[in-house]
Coordinates of C-alpha atoms in Angstrom, one line a residue:
X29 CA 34.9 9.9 -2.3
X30 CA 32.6 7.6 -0.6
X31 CA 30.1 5.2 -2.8
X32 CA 27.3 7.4 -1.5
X33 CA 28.6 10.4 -2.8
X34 CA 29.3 9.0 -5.6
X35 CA 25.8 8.1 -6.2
X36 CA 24.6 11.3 -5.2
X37 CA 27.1 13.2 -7.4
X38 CA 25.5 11.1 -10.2
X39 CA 22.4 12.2 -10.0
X40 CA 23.2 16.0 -10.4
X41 CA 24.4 14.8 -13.8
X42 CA 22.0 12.7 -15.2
X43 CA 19.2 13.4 -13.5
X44 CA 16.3 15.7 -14.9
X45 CA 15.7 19.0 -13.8
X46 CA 12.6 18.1 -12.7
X47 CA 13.9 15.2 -10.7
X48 CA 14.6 15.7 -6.4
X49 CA 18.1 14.8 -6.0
X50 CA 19.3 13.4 -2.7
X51 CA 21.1 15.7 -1.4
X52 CA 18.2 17.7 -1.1
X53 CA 16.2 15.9 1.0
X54 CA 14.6 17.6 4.3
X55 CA 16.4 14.4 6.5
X56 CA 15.2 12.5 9.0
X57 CA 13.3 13.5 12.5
X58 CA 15.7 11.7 14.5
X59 CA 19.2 12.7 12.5
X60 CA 21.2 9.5 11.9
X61 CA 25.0 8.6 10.7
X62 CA 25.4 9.1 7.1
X63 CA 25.9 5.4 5.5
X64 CA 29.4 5.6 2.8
X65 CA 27.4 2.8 0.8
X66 CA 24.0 3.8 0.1
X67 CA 22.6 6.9 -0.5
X68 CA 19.2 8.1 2.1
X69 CA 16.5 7.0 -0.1
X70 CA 18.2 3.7 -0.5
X71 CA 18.8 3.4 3.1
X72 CA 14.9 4.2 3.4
X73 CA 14.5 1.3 1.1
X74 CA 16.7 -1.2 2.8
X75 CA 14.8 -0.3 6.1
X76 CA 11.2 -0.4 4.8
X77 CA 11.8 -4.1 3.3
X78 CA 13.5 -5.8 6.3
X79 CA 10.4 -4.2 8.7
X80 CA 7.9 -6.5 10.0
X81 CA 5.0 -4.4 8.9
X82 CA 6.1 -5.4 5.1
X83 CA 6.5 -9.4 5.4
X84 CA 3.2 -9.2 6.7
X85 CA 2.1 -7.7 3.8
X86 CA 2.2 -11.7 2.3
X87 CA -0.9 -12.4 4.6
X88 CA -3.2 -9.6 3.6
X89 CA -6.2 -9.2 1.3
X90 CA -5.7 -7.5 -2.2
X91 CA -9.4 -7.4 -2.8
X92 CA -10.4 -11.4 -2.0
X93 CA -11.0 -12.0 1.5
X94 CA -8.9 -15.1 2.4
X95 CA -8.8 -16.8 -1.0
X96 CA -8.1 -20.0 -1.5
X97 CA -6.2 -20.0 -5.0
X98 CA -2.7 -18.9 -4.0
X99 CA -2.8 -17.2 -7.6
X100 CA -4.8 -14.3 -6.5
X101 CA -2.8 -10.9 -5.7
X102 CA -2.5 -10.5 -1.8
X103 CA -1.1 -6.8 -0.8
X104 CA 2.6 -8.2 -1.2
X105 CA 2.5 -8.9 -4.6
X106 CA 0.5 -5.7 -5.2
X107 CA 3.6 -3.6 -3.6
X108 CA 5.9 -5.2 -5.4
X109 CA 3.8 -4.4 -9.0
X110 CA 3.4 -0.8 -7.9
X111 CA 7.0 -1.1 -7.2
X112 CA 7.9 -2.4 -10.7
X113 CA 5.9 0.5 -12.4
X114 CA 7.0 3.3 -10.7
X115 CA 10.7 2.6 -11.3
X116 CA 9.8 2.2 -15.0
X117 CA 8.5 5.3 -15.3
X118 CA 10.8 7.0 -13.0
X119 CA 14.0 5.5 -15.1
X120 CA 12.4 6.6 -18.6
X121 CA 11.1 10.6 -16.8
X122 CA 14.8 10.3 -15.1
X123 CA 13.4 10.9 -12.2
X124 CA 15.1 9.5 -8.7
X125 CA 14.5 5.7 -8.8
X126 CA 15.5 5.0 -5.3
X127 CA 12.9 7.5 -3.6
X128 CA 10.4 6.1 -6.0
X129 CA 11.2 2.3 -5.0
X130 CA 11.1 3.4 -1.5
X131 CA 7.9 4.9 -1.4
X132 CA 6.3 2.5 -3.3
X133 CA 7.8 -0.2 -1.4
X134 CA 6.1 1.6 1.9
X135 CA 3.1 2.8 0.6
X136 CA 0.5 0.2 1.9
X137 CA 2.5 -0.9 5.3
X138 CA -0.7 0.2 7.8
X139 CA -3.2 -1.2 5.3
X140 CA -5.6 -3.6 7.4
X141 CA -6.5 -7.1 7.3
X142 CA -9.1 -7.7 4.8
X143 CA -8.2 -4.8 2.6
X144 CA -10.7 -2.3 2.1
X145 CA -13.1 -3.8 4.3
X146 CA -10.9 -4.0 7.6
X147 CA -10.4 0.0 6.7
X148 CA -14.0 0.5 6.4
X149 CA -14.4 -1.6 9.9
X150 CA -11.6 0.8 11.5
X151 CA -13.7 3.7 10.1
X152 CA -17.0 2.1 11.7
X153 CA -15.5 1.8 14.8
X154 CA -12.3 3.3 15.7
X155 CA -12.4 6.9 13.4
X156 CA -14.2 8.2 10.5
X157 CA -10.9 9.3 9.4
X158 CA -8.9 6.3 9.6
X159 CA -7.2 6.2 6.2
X160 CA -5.1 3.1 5.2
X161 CA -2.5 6.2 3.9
X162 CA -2.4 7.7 7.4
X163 CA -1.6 4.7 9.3
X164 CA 1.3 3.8 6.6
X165 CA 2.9 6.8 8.0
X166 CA 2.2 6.0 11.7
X167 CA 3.3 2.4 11.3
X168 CA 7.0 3.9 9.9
X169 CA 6.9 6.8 12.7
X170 CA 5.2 5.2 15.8
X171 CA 5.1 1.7 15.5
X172 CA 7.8 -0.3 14.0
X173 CA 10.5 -1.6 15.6
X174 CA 9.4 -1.9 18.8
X175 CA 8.0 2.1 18.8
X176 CA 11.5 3.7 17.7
X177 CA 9.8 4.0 13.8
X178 CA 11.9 3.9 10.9
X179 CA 12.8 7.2 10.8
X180 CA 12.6 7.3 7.2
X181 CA 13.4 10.8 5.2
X182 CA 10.4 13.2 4.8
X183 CA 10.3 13.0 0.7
X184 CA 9.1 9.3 1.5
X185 CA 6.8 9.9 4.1
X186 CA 5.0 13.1 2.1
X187 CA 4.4 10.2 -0.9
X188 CA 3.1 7.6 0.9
X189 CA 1.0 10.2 2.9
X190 CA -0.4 11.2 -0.2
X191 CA -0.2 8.5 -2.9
X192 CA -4.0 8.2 -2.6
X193 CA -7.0 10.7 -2.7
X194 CA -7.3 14.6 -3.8
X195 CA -4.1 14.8 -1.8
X196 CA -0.5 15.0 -4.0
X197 CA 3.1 14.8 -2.7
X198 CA 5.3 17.1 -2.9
X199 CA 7.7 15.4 -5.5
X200 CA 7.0 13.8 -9.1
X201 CA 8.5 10.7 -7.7
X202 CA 5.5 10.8 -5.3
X203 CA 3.2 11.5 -7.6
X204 CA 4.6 8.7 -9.6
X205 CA 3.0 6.6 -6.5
X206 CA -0.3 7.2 -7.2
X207 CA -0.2 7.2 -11.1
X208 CA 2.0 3.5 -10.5
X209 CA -0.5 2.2 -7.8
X210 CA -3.6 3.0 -9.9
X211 CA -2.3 1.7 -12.8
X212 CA -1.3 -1.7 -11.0
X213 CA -4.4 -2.4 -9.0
X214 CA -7.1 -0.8 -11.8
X215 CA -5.2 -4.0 -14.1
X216 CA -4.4 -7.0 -11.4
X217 CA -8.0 -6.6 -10.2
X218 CA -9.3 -7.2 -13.4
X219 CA -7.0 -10.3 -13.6
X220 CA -8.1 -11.7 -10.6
X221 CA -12.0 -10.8 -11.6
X222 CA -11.8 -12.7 -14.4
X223 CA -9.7 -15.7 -12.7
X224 CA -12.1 -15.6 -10.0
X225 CA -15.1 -16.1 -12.8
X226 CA -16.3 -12.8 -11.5
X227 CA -16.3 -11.2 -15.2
X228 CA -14.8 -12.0 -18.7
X229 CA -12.8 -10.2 -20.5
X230 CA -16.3 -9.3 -22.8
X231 CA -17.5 -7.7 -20.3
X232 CA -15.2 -4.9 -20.4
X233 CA -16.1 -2.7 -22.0
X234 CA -15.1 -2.5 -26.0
X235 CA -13.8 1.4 -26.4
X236 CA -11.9 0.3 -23.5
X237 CA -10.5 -2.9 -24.7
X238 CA -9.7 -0.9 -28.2
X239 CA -8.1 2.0 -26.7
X240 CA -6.0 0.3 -23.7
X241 CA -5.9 -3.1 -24.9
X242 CA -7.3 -6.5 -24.2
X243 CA -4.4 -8.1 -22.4
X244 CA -3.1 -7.3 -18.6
X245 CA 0.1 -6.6 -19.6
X246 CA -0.8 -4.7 -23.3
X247 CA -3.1 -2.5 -20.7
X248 CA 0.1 -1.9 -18.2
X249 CA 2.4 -0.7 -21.4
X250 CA -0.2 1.3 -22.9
X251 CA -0.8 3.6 -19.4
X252 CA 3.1 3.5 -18.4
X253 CA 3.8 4.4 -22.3
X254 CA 1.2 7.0 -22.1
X255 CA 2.9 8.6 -18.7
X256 CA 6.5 8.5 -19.6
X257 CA 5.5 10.2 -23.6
X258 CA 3.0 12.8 -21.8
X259 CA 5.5 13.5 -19.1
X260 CA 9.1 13.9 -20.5
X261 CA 11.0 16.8 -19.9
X262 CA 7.8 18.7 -18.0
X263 CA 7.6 19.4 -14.4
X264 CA 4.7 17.0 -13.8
X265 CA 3.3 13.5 -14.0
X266 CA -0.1 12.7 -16.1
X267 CA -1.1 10.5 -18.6
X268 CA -2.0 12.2 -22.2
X269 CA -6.0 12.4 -21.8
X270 CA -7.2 9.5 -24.2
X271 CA -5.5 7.0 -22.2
X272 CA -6.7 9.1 -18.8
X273 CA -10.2 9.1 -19.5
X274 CA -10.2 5.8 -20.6
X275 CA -8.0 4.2 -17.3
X276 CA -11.0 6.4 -14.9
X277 CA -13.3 5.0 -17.1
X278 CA -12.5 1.8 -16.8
X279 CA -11.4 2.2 -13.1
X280 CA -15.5 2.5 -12.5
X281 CA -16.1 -0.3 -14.3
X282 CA -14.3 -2.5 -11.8
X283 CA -16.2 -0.3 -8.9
X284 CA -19.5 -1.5 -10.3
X285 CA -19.1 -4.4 -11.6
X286 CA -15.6 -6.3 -9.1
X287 CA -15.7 -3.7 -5.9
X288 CA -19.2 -4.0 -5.2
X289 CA -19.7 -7.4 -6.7
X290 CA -21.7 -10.0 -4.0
X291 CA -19.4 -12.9 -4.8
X292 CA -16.0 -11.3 -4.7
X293 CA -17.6 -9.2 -1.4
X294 CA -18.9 -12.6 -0.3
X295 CA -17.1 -12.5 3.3
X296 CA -16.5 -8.8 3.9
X297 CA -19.5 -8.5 6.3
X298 CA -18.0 -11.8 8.1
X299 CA -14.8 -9.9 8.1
X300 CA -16.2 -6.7 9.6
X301 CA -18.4 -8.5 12.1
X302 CA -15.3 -10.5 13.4
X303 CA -12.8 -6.9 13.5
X304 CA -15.7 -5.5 15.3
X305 CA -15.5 -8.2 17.9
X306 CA -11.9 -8.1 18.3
X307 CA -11.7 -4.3 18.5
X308 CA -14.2 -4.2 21.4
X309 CA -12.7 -7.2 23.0
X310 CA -9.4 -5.2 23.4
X311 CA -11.0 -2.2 24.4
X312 CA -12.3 -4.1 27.3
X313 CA -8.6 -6.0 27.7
X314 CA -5.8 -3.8 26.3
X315 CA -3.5 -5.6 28.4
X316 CA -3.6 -8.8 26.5
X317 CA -2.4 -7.2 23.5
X318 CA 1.2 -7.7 22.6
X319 CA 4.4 -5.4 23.0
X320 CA 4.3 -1.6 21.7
X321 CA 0.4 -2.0 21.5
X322 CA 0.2 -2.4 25.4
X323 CA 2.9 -0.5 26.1
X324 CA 1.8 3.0 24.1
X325 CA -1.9 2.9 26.1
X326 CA -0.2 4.6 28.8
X327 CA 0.4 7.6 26.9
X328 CA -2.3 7.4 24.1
X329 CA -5.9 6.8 23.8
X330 CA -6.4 3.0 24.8
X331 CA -8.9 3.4 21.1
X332 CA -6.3 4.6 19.0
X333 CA -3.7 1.6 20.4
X334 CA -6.4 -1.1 19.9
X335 CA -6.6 0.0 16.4
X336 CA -2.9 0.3 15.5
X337 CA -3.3 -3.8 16.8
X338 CA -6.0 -4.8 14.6
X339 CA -4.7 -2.8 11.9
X340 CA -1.2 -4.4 11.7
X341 CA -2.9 -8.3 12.0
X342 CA -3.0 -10.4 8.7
X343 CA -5.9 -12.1 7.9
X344 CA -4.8 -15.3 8.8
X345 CA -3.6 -13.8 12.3
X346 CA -6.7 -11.9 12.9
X347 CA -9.1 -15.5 12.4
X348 CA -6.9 -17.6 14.4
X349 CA -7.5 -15.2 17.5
X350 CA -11.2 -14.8 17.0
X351 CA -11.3 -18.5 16.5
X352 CA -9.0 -18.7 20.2
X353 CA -11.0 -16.2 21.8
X354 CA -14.5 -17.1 20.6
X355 CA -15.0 -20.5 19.7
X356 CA -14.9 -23.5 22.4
X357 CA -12.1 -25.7 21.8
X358 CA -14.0 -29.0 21.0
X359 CA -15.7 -27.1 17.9
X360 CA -12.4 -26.1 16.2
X361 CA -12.4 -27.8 13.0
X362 CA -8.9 -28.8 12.0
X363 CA -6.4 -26.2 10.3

């Protein structure tokens, strides 16, 4: 018996009913040689974190454009908390641990420079329905290495595709994405808020502070705590509906008060205006843009190529080629 099958034969033991066990997966598109070591959704794992698309995930906005304090959350570390939370709750539900840690590992890998922002350029000028979500899934089918795609299992795919919006996957591991990613950003953007001197903790809200706590990581325990009692032994993934209401409620507070906040949004027109520039400078010159993105406009839309380019650039990326393109040499101020 291989290590593999091992694992997998694991799973139909200890696993919850609930749970999707390996050996059921739908596969791959492309089918591939079964590894003896690791089981599919570990191989989906292994693949996602030694792709491009996620080391560049260290350069890219979390919700502060370009900030200087190395201390706020880029989308790396906000991965890697989703990541934490969903294995938490998938260990306690005994769910499967190694679809959830590969899902959450690849659910952000086509977000845009800038975060939110660089989506909301992409939807100003490229589509109104680019989604962040969608391109995650192009990035693993179309565009990494070198075009060829990860070929990752469907079960991944189907939760990253739908670990955001009205949307839900088809597995409670992937809805574990979405309750884990929520949960993650709703309470490290209100860290950063307040490191950032955008709020104070007194200015949440005090039924919120007394029913979820005052601290980040009393906050975190209270939610996961309140998914894993609400959801043990049931075929889905909620939490009970005090701690719910309260985690929407306080999800809008950071909308109004941190999303839409002038200082903490300081840049984003900047950041639009320059994405702006860069898209329709590409448009005009596809063939100046590197490898897959070049090569793909002669059998796709030369719009939809341009955009797979900007949206793979980290911020740091996509102002050093404005600054090449547009500004003279003799004005560059030193780096």
């Amino acid at each position: 018996m291989t290590v593999s099958e091992m694992f997998c034969e694991r799973e139909q033991d200890f696993l919850s009913e609930y749970a999707f066990k390996t050996s059921e997966t739908r596969g791959r598109e492309k089918p591939s040689e079964i590894c003896p070591n690791r089981t599919e959704f570990q191989r989906d794992r292994d693949r996602i974190i030694h792709s491009k698309s996620f080391r560049r995930l260290m350069h890219k906005t979390q919700v502060f454009i370009f900030p200087q304090d190395e201390h706020f959350r880029t989308r790396m570390t906000h991965t890697l908390e989703v990541t934490q939370i969903a294995r938490i709750i998938a260990r306690a539900l005994r769910l499967n641990e190694d679809l959830c840690e590969a899902a959450a590992l690849g659910h952000d890998l086509g977000h845009t420079p800038f975060g939110h922002s660089g989506e909301r350029a992409m939807q100003m000028f490229y589509s109104k329905d680019f989604a962040h979500y969608k391109q995650s899934v192009r990035v693993v089918e179309k565009l990494e290495n070198n075009g060829k795609g990860l070929n990752l299992t469907w079960e991944v795919k189907d939760a990253i595709l739908n670990h955001t919006g009205d949307s839900e996957a088809s597995t409670l591991e992937g809805k574990i994405i979405k309750i884990a990613d929520r949960i993650a950003y709703i309470n490290h953007d209100i860290d950063d808020a307040i490191r950032g001197g955008i709020i104070s903790i007194n200015d949440v809200p005090k039924e919120l502070i007394k029913t979820l706590g005052k601290g980040h990581g009393e906050r975190i325990n209270r939610m996961v705590s309140s998914v894993i009692s609400e959801s043990m032994e049931k075929p889905y993934v909620r939490m009970d509906d005090e701690i719910g209401e309260a985690t929407m409620e306080l999800r809008g507070f950071l909308f109004e008060t941190v999303y839409r906040n002038k200082i903490a949004k300081s840049e984003e027109e900047k950041a639009i205006e320059m994405l702006r520039i860069l898209y329709e400078y590409f448009l005009k010159n596809p063939n100046e843009m590197p490898g897959i993105y070049f090569e793909n406009t002669k059998k796709e839309p030369v719009e939809r190529c341009v955009c797979d380019y900007i949206s793979s650039m980290t911020d740091r990326y996509a102002i050093d080629l404005f600054r090449e393109l547009y500004v003279p040499g003799m004005w560059k101020r030193p780096i």
